[in-house]
Amino acid sequence: MKLPYAEPYKIKMVESVKRSTKEQRLKWIKEAHYNLFNLSSNKVFIDLLTDSGTGAMSDKQWAEMMIGDESYAGSSSFHKLKDTVKKITGFKYFLPTHQGRAAENVLFSALVKAGDVIPGNSHFDTTKGHIEFRQAAAIDCTIDEAFDTSNPHPFKGNVDLKKLEAVFKTHPKEKIPFCIVTITCNSSGGQPVSMENIKAVSALCKQHEITLIFDAARFAENAYFIKKRETGFENKTIKEITKTFFSFGDGMTMSSKKDGLVNMGGFIALNDEETYKKAITFNIMFEGFITYGGMNGRDMGALAVGLDEATEFDYLESRVEQIAYLGKKIVAFGVPVQKPFGGHAIFLDANKFVPTIPREEYRAQALAVELYIIGGIRGVEIGTILADRDPITRENRYPDLELVRLAIPRRVYSYNHMDYIAAVLKNIFDSRNEAKHGYKIVEEAPIMRHFTVKLEKI
Ligand SMILES: *Cc1c(COP(=O)(O)O)cnc(C)c1O
């Protein structure tokens, strides 16, 4: 008999989660105005809102918390982290920050001016935010295959080289402070970028004398996909792969809340001394002195261990394959999802799941609410509510995809939880034709409405 997969860790500490009844959840979600962000976590059974900062630390990480060095300058925890970042990324210079967007704030303060353009593959919201805040523009150069949920392309995070070259040809290089490649590409569904593509982007950047920066929040998951899907990397270790792709770039920003396996933190790593020196000034202004940058010594120690653990094959296999397990299970039930499955989440395709609910009634949100009512599961809408209104016409913007993201926290839930989620989805899917109506907005903020929007059932 073929042996089933079993996780490469055992459990030393448990956290209870609250069960509830459907009646309770119907009452709670109404009180929350059908906005899942308004629910307190003790009203949620399985929380798939995000994989950011929600992972479980290991015994070795907790041990580091006890021996953290809280010295203002030059703490040993800082040096531990700096050495690990050097080992995994190869970049020469390192600056800690309190989270990923803080790394963006510091680096972009040093590099981005009004009128600049920054090409990349589906920039993450905060990245785009920090670019647009500086009156610069983010230009999406992701391959077209990324926007078709049924296309099985193995590297849907790839940059389209023709689109990138067009940007380089239509803008003077003084207006392009850098190109940013997000690994894995969060906004296109946790989809990886291939080594071949990274290499080609790097060559094109060099040819046009443009700096290449990685938004590396999920770099370890990206390396796992390269090992599994790209020829020539089968026998390489994850750490060899990460070092290889980072060698094609000039620097990175990192949200350590993802592949750092910690609950809070971030950093910048760079090769260029001049950029590093410019960034130091902003780091000291916004974050803290250069040997802590908004992080506690103990948290830097835990991050050093977390980065090491996150770049081990066994851990990554347990992480990515758990998500694929859930994906395969619900696909077998007929549930429409984005394929291939992402590195950190499963995305339900609400346009195919509940076409009976009009788009004007926020069908992806309706599906997310149903998942909560039926199973106590909290996902998040990535559809019309998130896409917000056009700033000029104030009309709803309807994106190509209406998705519900089920982000899986790292080392937190078991295969039984995956089976439970799959069963809830099957039950909802089997009665999908009864869903005729969604929601209407009764109150919303002028921007970023999804966090505070109030809805009413139609
Ligand atoms: C989460 C994330 C960020 C921002 O990081 P925070 O730690 O949430 O500030 C930037 N880029 C990507 C790809 C991310 O996933």
mmCIF file of N, CA, C and O in Angstrom, residues 292-373:
data_model
loop_
_atom_site.group_PDB
_atom_site.id
_atom_site.type_symbol
_atom_site.label_atom_id
_atom_site.label_comp_id
_atom_site.label_asym_id
_atom_site.label_seq_id
_atom_site.Cartn_x
_atom_site.Cartn_y
_atom_site.Cartn_z
ATOM 1 N N TYR A 292 17.753 47.644 14.285
ATOM 2 C CA TYR A 292 16.481 47.020 14.707
ATOM 3 C C TYR A 292 15.288 47.422 13.829
ATOM 4 O O TYR A 292 14.365 46.623 13.645
ATOM 5 N N GLY A 293 15.311 48.651 13.278
ATOM 6 C CA GLY A 293 14.285 49.039 12.299
ATOM 7 C C GLY A 293 12.854 48.654 12.647
ATOM 8 O O GLY A 293 12.141 48.097 11.820
ATOM 9 N N GLY A 294 12.438 48.929 13.882
ATOM 10 C CA GLY A 294 11.040 48.658 14.241
ATOM 11 C C GLY A 294 10.792 47.256 14.756
ATOM 12 O O GLY A 294 9.661 46.894 15.083
ATOM 13 N N MET A 295 11.842 46.431 14.831
ATOM 14 C CA MET A 295 11.638 45.064 15.338
ATOM 15 C C MET A 295 12.298 44.898 16.714
ATOM 16 O O MET A 295 13.322 45.506 17.008
ATOM 17 N N ASN A 296 11.694 44.049 17.546
ATOM 18 C CA ASN A 296 12.344 43.671 18.806
ATOM 19 C C ASN A 296 13.517 42.746 18.487
ATOM 20 O O ASN A 296 13.481 42.025 17.483
ATOM 21 N N GLY A 297 14.506 42.727 19.380
ATOM 22 C CA GLY A 297 15.628 41.802 19.203
ATOM 23 C C GLY A 297 15.123 40.368 19.120
ATOM 24 O O GLY A 297 15.510 39.599 18.226
ATOM 25 N N ARG A 298 14.211 39.987 20.028
ATOM 26 C CA ARG A 298 13.710 38.606 20.040
ATOM 27 C C ARG A 298 12.987 38.252 18.739
ATOM 28 O O ARG A 298 13.070 37.132 18.256
ATOM 29 N N ASP A 299 12.294 39.250 18.166
ATOM 30 C CA ASP A 299 11.588 38.985 16.906
ATOM 31 C C ASP A 299 12.570 38.808 15.746
ATOM 32 O O ASP A 299 12.304 38.034 14.821
ATOM 33 N N MET A 300 13.695 39.535 15.808
ATOM 34 C CA MET A 300 14.711 39.354 14.752
ATOM 35 C C MET A 300 15.316 37.947 14.860
ATOM 36 O O MET A 300 15.572 37.296 13.848
ATOM 37 N N GLY A 301 15.517 37.486 16.092
ATOM 38 C CA GLY A 301 16.050 36.132 16.292
ATOM 39 C C GLY A 301 15.088 35.081 15.745
ATOM 40 O O GLY A 301 15.488 34.149 15.034
ATOM 41 N N ALA A 302 13.787 35.254 16.072
ATOM 42 C CA ALA A 302 12.777 34.286 15.594
ATOM 43 C C ALA A 302 12.684 34.310 14.072
ATOM 44 O O ALA A 302 12.486 33.280 13.432
ATOM 45 N N LEU A 303 12.870 35.501 13.486
ATOM 46 C CA LEU A 303 12.826 35.616 12.024
ATOM 47 C C LEU A 303 14.023 34.906 11.388
ATOM 48 O O LEU A 303 13.875 34.246 10.347
ATOM 49 N N ALA A 304 15.187 35.026 12.014
ATOM 50 C CA ALA A 304 16.378 34.349 11.476
ATOM 51 C C ALA A 304 16.111 32.841 11.391
ATOM 52 O O ALA A 304 16.357 32.210 10.357
ATOM 53 N N VAL A 305 15.546 32.287 12.452
ATOM 54 C CA VAL A 305 15.245 30.845 12.449
ATOM 55 C C VAL A 305 14.119 30.546 11.448
ATOM 56 O O VAL A 305 14.169 29.552 10.719
ATOM 57 N N GLY A 306 13.119 31.427 11.402
ATOM 58 C CA GLY A 306 11.975 31.236 10.496
ATOM 59 C C GLY A 306 12.409 31.193 9.032
ATOM 60 O O GLY A 306 11.933 30.352 8.260
ATOM 61 N N LEU A 307 13.311 32.081 8.643
ATOM 62 C CA LEU A 307 13.785 32.106 7.251
ATOM 63 C C LEU A 307 14.514 30.815 6.912
ATOM 64 O O LEU A 307 14.401 30.290 5.804
ATOM 65 N N ASP A 308 15.247 30.317 7.880
ATOM 66 C CA ASP A 308 15.968 29.071 7.687
ATOM 67 C C ASP A 308 14.985 27.896 7.526
ATOM 68 O O ASP A 308 15.119 27.077 6.626
ATOM 69 N N GLU A 309 13.968 27.855 8.385
ATOM 70 C CA GLU A 309 12.982 26.761 8.325
ATOM 71 C C GLU A 309 12.129 26.840 7.055
ATOM 72 O O GLU A 309 11.784 25.809 6.463
ATOM 73 N N ALA A 310 11.791 28.068 6.651
ATOM 74 C CA ALA A 310 10.910 28.248 5.488
ATOM 75 C C ALA A 310 11.608 27.854 4.198
ATOM 76 O O ALA A 310 10.957 27.645 3.175
ATOM 77 N N THR A 311 12.928 27.765 4.207
ATOM 78 C CA THR A 311 13.665 27.401 2.994
ATOM 79 C C THR A 311 14.166 25.954 3.070
ATOM 80 O O THR A 311 15.147 25.598 2.444
ATOM 81 N N GLU A 312 13.455 25.144 3.868
ATOM 82 C CA GLU A 312 13.736 23.705 3.901
ATOM 83 C C GLU A 312 12.645 22.993 3.105
ATOM 84 O O GLU A 312 11.457 23.320 3.218
ATOM 85 N N PHE A 313 13.036 22.013 2.312
ATOM 86 C CA PHE A 313 12.096 21.333 1.409
ATOM 87 C C PHE A 313 10.921 20.693 2.150
ATOM 88 O O PHE A 313 9.768 20.828 1.740
ATOM 89 N N ASP A 314 11.202 19.994 3.252
ATOM 90 C CA ASP A 314 10.132 19.268 3.954
ATOM 91 C C ASP A 314 9.020 20.202 4.420
ATOM 92 O O ASP A 314 7.835 19.891 4.305
ATOM 93 N N TYR A 315 9.420 21.334 4.956
ATOM 94 C CA TYR A 315 8.413 22.307 5.386
ATOM 95 C C TYR A 315 7.578 22.764 4.187
ATOM 96 O O TYR A 315 6.347 22.775 4.216
ATOM 97 N N LEU A 316 8.276 23.152 3.099
ATOM 98 C CA LEU A 316 7.567 23.695 1.925
ATOM 99 C C LEU A 316 6.645 22.658 1.299
ATOM 100 O O LEU A 316 5.543 22.978 0.846
ATOM 101 N N GLU A 317 7.103 21.412 1.291
ATOM 102 C CA GLU A 317 6.264 20.351 0.744
ATOM 103 C C GLU A 317 4.976 20.244 1.560
ATOM 104 O O GLU A 317 3.875 20.165 1.019
ATOM 105 N N SER A 318 5.103 20.290 2.896
ATOM 106 C CA SER A 318 3.913 20.175 3.749
ATOM 107 C C SER A 318 2.977 21.360 3.522
ATOM 108 O O SER A 318 1.762 21.224 3.522
ATOM 109 N N ARG A 319 3.555 22.520 3.288
ATOM 110 C CA ARG A 319 2.758 23.737 3.091
ATOM 111 C C ARG A 319 2.020 23.723 1.748
ATOM 112 O O ARG A 319 0.805 23.822 1.690
ATOM 113 N N VAL A 320 2.780 23.588 0.671
ATOM 114 C CA VAL A 320 2.195 23.722 -0.663
ATOM 115 C C VAL A 320 1.285 22.529 -0.972
ATOM 116 O O VAL A 320 0.225 22.691 -1.573
ATOM 117 N N GLU A 321 1.686 21.341 -0.518
ATOM 118 C CA GLU A 321 0.872 20.159 -0.820
ATOM 119 C C GLU A 321 -0.421 20.125 0.003
ATOM 120 O O GLU A 321 -1.408 19.533 -0.409
ATOM 121 N N GLN A 322 -0.438 20.764 1.161
ATOM 122 C CA GLN A 322 -1.684 20.845 1.931
ATOM 123 C C GLN A 322 -2.720 21.678 1.157
ATOM 124 O O GLN A 322 -3.906 21.338 1.110
ATOM 125 N N ILE A 323 -2.231 22.742 0.545
ATOM 126 C CA ILE A 323 -3.120 23.599 -0.240
ATOM 127 C C ILE A 323 -3.610 22.844 -1.475
ATOM 128 O O ILE A 323 -4.795 22.885 -1.821
ATOM 129 N N ALA A 324 -2.687 22.105 -2.122
ATOM 130 C CA ALA A 324 -3.067 21.319 -3.303
ATOM 131 C C ALA A 324 -4.061 20.216 -2.918
ATOM 132 O O ALA A 324 -4.968 19.879 -3.695
ATOM 133 N N TYR A 325 -3.921 19.661 -1.712
ATOM 134 C CA TYR A 325 -4.850 18.628 -1.230
ATOM 135 C C TYR A 325 -6.271 19.195 -1.178
ATOM 136 O O TYR A 325 -7.229 18.591 -1.686
ATOM 137 N N LEU A 326 -6.398 20.379 -0.593
ATOM 138 C CA LEU A 326 -7.709 21.024 -0.528
ATOM 139 C C LEU A 326 -8.216 21.313 -1.943
ATOM 140 O O LEU A 326 -9.383 21.051 -2.265
ATOM 141 N N GLY A 327 -7.324 21.828 -2.784
ATOM 142 C CA GLY A 327 -7.695 22.164 -4.153
ATOM 143 C C GLY A 327 -8.230 20.958 -4.926
ATOM 144 O O GLY A 327 -9.298 21.009 -5.528
ATOM 145 N N LYS A 328 -7.474 19.841 -4.866
ATOM 146 C CA LYS A 328 -7.879 18.645 -5.606
ATOM 147 C C LYS A 328 -9.217 18.118 -5.120
ATOM 148 O O LYS A 328 -10.061 17.684 -5.894
ATOM 149 N N LYS A 329 -9.377 18.160 -3.796
ATOM 150 C CA LYS A 329 -10.599 17.646 -3.203
ATOM 151 C C LYS A 329 -11.827 18.428 -3.702
ATOM 152 O O LYS A 329 -12.833 17.835 -4.084
ATOM 153 N N ILE A 330 -11.736 19.739 -3.718
ATOM 154 C CA ILE A 330 -12.925 20.506 -4.128
ATOM 155 C C ILE A 330 -13.120 20.485 -5.641
ATOM 156 O O ILE A 330 -14.241 20.531 -6.118
ATOM 157 N N VAL A 331 -12.018 20.365 -6.386
ATOM 158 C CA VAL A 331 -12.156 20.228 -7.841
ATOM 159 C C VAL A 331 -12.906 18.934 -8.158
ATOM 160 O O VAL A 331 -13.767 18.899 -9.047
ATOM 161 N N ALA A 332 -12.621 17.868 -7.388
ATOM 162 C CA ALA A 332 -13.327 16.597 -7.591
ATOM 163 C C ALA A 332 -14.827 16.753 -7.340
ATOM 164 O O ALA A 332 -15.638 16.026 -7.924
ATOM 165 N N PHE A 333 -15.208 17.708 -6.496
ATOM 166 C CA PHE A 333 -16.639 17.971 -6.254
ATOM 167 C C PHE A 333 -17.226 18.866 -7.345
ATOM 168 O O PHE A 333 -18.407 19.192 -7.319
ATOM 169 N N GLY A 334 -16.386 19.350 -8.255
ATOM 170 C CA GLY A 334 -16.860 20.218 -9.325
ATOM 171 C C GLY A 334 -16.729 21.702 -9.037
ATOM 172 O O GLY A 334 -17.100 22.543 -9.867
ATOM 173 N N VAL A 335 -16.211 22.052 -7.874
ATOM 174 C CA VAL A 335 -16.113 23.468 -7.486
ATOM 175 C C VAL A 335 -15.101 24.180 -8.400
ATOM 176 O O VAL A 335 -13.979 23.703 -8.562
ATOM 177 N N PRO A 336 -15.504 25.319 -9.024
ATOM 178 C CA PRO A 336 -14.576 26.016 -9.915
ATOM 179 C C PRO A 336 -13.545 26.846 -9.132
ATOM 180 O O PRO A 336 -13.913 27.695 -8.321
ATOM 181 N N VAL A 337 -12.270 26.568 -9.405
ATOM 182 C CA VAL A 337 -11.194 27.282 -8.698
ATOM 183 C C VAL A 337 -10.127 27.706 -9.699
ATOM 184 O O VAL A 337 -10.070 27.188 -10.817
ATOM 185 N N GLN A 338 -9.273 28.619 -9.264
ATOM 186 C CA GLN A 338 -8.164 29.019 -10.105
ATOM 187 C C GLN A 338 -7.116 27.907 -10.151
ATOM 188 O O GLN A 338 -6.774 27.336 -9.114
ATOM 189 N N LYS A 339 -6.622 27.624 -11.379
ATOM 190 C CA LYS A 339 -5.615 26.579 -11.557
ATOM 191 C C LYS A 339 -4.393 27.130 -12.267
ATOM 192 O O LYS A 339 -4.547 27.996 -13.115
ATOM 193 N N PRO A 340 -3.187 26.614 -11.989
ATOM 194 C CA PRO A 340 -2.896 25.666 -10.914
ATOM 195 C C PRO A 340 -3.159 26.302 -9.536
ATOM 196 O O PRO A 340 -3.286 27.522 -9.431
ATOM 197 N N PHE A 341 -3.209 25.469 -8.502
ATOM 198 C CA PHE A 341 -3.457 25.988 -7.153
ATOM 199 C C PHE A 341 -2.283 26.873 -6.732
ATOM 200 O O PHE A 341 -1.137 26.583 -7.070
ATOM 201 N N GLY A 342 -2.553 27.924 -5.992
ATOM 202 C CA GLY A 342 -1.502 28.861 -5.591
ATOM 203 C C GLY A 342 -0.645 28.312 -4.456
ATOM 204 O O GLY A 342 -0.900 27.241 -3.913
ATOM 205 N N GLY A 343 0.395 29.055 -4.130
ATOM 206 C CA GLY A 343 1.316 28.630 -3.083
ATOM 207 C C GLY A 343 0.817 28.924 -1.682
ATOM 208 O O GLY A 343 1.323 28.374 -0.703
ATOM 209 N N HIS A 344 -0.144 29.821 -1.551
ATOM 210 C CA HIS A 344 -0.604 30.185 -0.206
ATOM 211 C C HIS A 344 -2.118 30.171 -0.072
ATOM 212 O O HIS A 344 -2.642 30.415 1.012
ATOM 213 N N ALA A 345 -2.824 29.903 -1.165
ATOM 214 C CA ALA A 345 -4.281 30.020 -1.100
ATOM 215 C C ALA A 345 -4.951 29.293 -2.251
ATOM 216 O O ALA A 345 -4.339 29.027 -3.277
ATOM 217 N N ILE A 346 -6.226 28.989 -2.039
ATOM 218 C CA ILE A 346 -7.106 28.509 -3.099
ATOM 219 C C ILE A 346 -8.059 29.660 -3.410
ATOM 220 O O ILE A 346 -8.559 30.324 -2.497
ATOM 221 N N PHE A 347 -8.280 29.893 -4.695
ATOM 222 C CA PHE A 347 -9.170 30.971 -5.107
ATOM 223 C C PHE A 347 -10.407 30.369 -5.768
ATOM 224 O O PHE A 347 -10.294 29.686 -6.786
ATOM 225 N N LEU A 348 -11.579 30.631 -5.192
ATOM 226 C CA LEU A 348 -12.825 30.165 -5.777
ATOM 227 C C LEU A 348 -13.244 31.141 -6.866
ATOM 228 O O LEU A 348 -13.176 32.363 -6.675
ATOM 229 N N ASP A 349 -13.662 30.606 -8.008
ATOM 230 C CA ASP A 349 -14.089 31.445 -9.128
ATOM 231 C C ASP A 349 -15.600 31.680 -9.005
ATOM 232 O O ASP A 349 -16.407 30.842 -9.413
ATOM 233 N N ALA A 350 -15.963 32.818 -8.455
ATOM 234 C CA ALA A 350 -17.380 33.081 -8.160
ATOM 235 C C ALA A 350 -18.206 33.308 -9.418
ATOM 236 O O ALA A 350 -19.408 33.055 -9.424
ATOM 237 N N ASN A 351 -17.573 33.764 -10.507
ATOM 238 C CA ASN A 351 -18.334 33.940 -11.762
ATOM 239 C C ASN A 351 -18.876 32.606 -12.250
ATOM 240 O O ASN A 351 -19.961 32.542 -12.826
ATOM 241 N N LYS A 352 -18.090 31.534 -12.021
ATOM 242 C CA LYS A 352 -18.558 30.208 -12.437
ATOM 243 C C LYS A 352 -19.353 29.503 -11.334
ATOM 244 O O LYS A 352 -20.180 28.655 -11.606
ATOM 245 N N PHE A 353 -19.078 29.847 -10.093
ATOM 246 C CA PHE A 353 -19.717 29.192 -8.945
ATOM 247 C C PHE A 353 -21.160 29.664 -8.790
ATOM 248 O O PHE A 353 -22.080 28.854 -8.700
ATOM 249 N N VAL A 354 -21.365 30.969 -8.773
ATOM 250 C CA VAL A 354 -22.720 31.520 -8.572
ATOM 251 C C VAL A 354 -23.082 32.543 -9.657
ATOM 252 O O VAL A 354 -23.366 33.705 -9.355
ATOM 253 N N PRO A 355 -23.112 32.073 -10.938
ATOM 254 C CA PRO A 355 -23.485 33.014 -12.012
ATOM 255 C C PRO A 355 -24.928 33.489 -11.873
ATOM 256 O O PRO A 355 -25.317 34.485 -12.489
ATOM 257 N N THR A 356 -25.720 32.767 -11.037
ATOM 258 C CA THR A 356 -27.131 33.119 -10.859
ATOM 259 C C THR A 356 -27.294 34.411 -10.056
ATOM 260 O O THR A 356 -28.353 35.031 -10.076
ATOM 261 N N ILE A 357 -26.253 34.813 -9.331
ATOM 262 C CA ILE A 357 -26.335 36.075 -8.583
ATOM 263 C C ILE A 357 -25.777 37.188 -9.478
ATOM 264 O O ILE A 357 -24.672 37.071 -9.987
ATOM 265 N N PRO A 358 -26.561 38.267 -9.706
ATOM 266 C CA PRO A 358 -26.066 39.339 -10.592
ATOM 267 C C PRO A 358 -24.764 39.946 -10.051
ATOM 268 O O PRO A 358 -24.584 40.033 -8.836
ATOM 269 N N ARG A 359 -23.857 40.352 -10.956
ATOM 270 C CA ARG A 359 -22.593 40.952 -10.523
ATOM 271 C C ARG A 359 -22.823 42.214 -9.700
ATOM 272 O O ARG A 359 -22.068 42.530 -8.787
ATOM 273 N N GLU A 360 -23.902 42.928 -10.038
ATOM 274 C CA GLU A 360 -24.223 44.169 -9.317
ATOM 275 C C GLU A 360 -24.563 43.879 -7.859
ATOM 276 O O GLU A 360 -24.656 44.781 -7.038
ATOM 277 N N GLU A 361 -24.781 42.581 -7.557
ATOM 278 C CA GLU A 361 -25.109 42.206 -6.172
ATOM 279 C C GLU A 361 -23.938 41.474 -5.524
ATOM 280 O O GLU A 361 -24.118 40.723 -4.577
ATOM 281 N N TYR A 362 -22.730 41.726 -6.021
ATOM 282 C CA TYR A 362 -21.485 41.290 -5.377
ATOM 283 C C TYR A 362 -21.462 39.786 -5.108
ATOM 284 O O TYR A 362 -21.437 39.327 -3.972
ATOM 285 N N ARG A 363 -21.430 39.032 -6.203
ATOM 286 C CA ARG A 363 -21.541 37.575 -6.075
ATOM 287 C C ARG A 363 -20.390 36.931 -5.291
ATOM 288 O O ARG A 363 -20.627 35.973 -4.558
ATOM 289 N N ALA A 364 -19.160 37.460 -5.414
ATOM 290 C CA ALA A 364 -18.051 36.851 -4.668
ATOM 291 C C ALA A 364 -18.231 37.084 -3.166
ATOM 292 O O ALA A 364 -17.984 36.198 -2.342
ATOM 293 N N GLN A 365 -18.706 38.280 -2.826
ATOM 294 C CA GLN A 365 -18.984 38.569 -1.418
ATOM 295 C C GLN A 365 -20.097 37.655 -0.908
ATOM 296 O O GLN A 365 -20.026 37.129 0.208
ATOM 297 N N ALA A 366 -21.119 37.455 -1.740
ATOM 298 C CA ALA A 366 -22.233 36.593 -1.348
ATOM 299 C C ALA A 366 -21.723 35.177 -1.057
ATOM 300 O O ALA A 366 -22.142 34.529 -0.089
ATOM 301 N N LEU A 367 -20.804 34.695 -1.879
ATOM 302 C CA LEU A 367 -20.246 33.363 -1.673
ATOM 303 C C LEU A 367 -19.407 33.311 -0.390
ATOM 304 O O LEU A 367 -19.493 32.351 0.384
ATOM 305 N N ALA A 368 -18.627 34.349 -0.147
ATOM 306 C CA ALA A 368 -17.802 34.395 1.069
ATOM 307 C C ALA A 368 -18.687 34.388 2.317
ATOM 308 O O ALA A 368 -18.387 33.696 3.300
ATOM 309 N N VAL A 369 -19.791 35.126 2.264
ATOM 310 C CA VAL A 369 -20.709 35.176 3.411
ATOM 311 C C VAL A 369 -21.363 33.805 3.627
ATOM 312 O O VAL A 369 -21.497 33.327 4.758
ATOM 313 N N GLU A 370 -21.716 33.154 2.529
ATOM 314 C CA GLU A 370 -22.333 31.834 2.626
ATOM 315 C C GLU A 370 -21.382 30.815 3.272
ATOM 316 O O GLU A 370 -21.791 29.989 4.093
ATOM 317 N N LEU A 371 -20.115 30.911 2.913
ATOM 318 C CA LEU A 371 -19.102 30.013 3.462
ATOM 319 C C LEU A 371 -19.007 30.192 4.995
ATOM 320 O O LEU A 371 -18.805 29.235 5.746
ATOM 321 N N TYR A 372 -19.171 31.424 5.413
ATOM 322 C CA TYR A 372 -19.166 31.693 6.851
ATOM 323 C C TYR A 372 -20.438 31.145 7.506
ATOM 324 O O TYR A 372 -20.383 30.444 8.520
ATOM 325 N N ILE A 373 -21.587 31.424 6.898
ATOM 326 C CA ILE A 373 -22.855 31.006 7.507
ATOM 327 C C ILE A 373 -22.924 29.477 7.606
ATOM 328 O O ILE A 373 -23.268 28.923 8.652
#
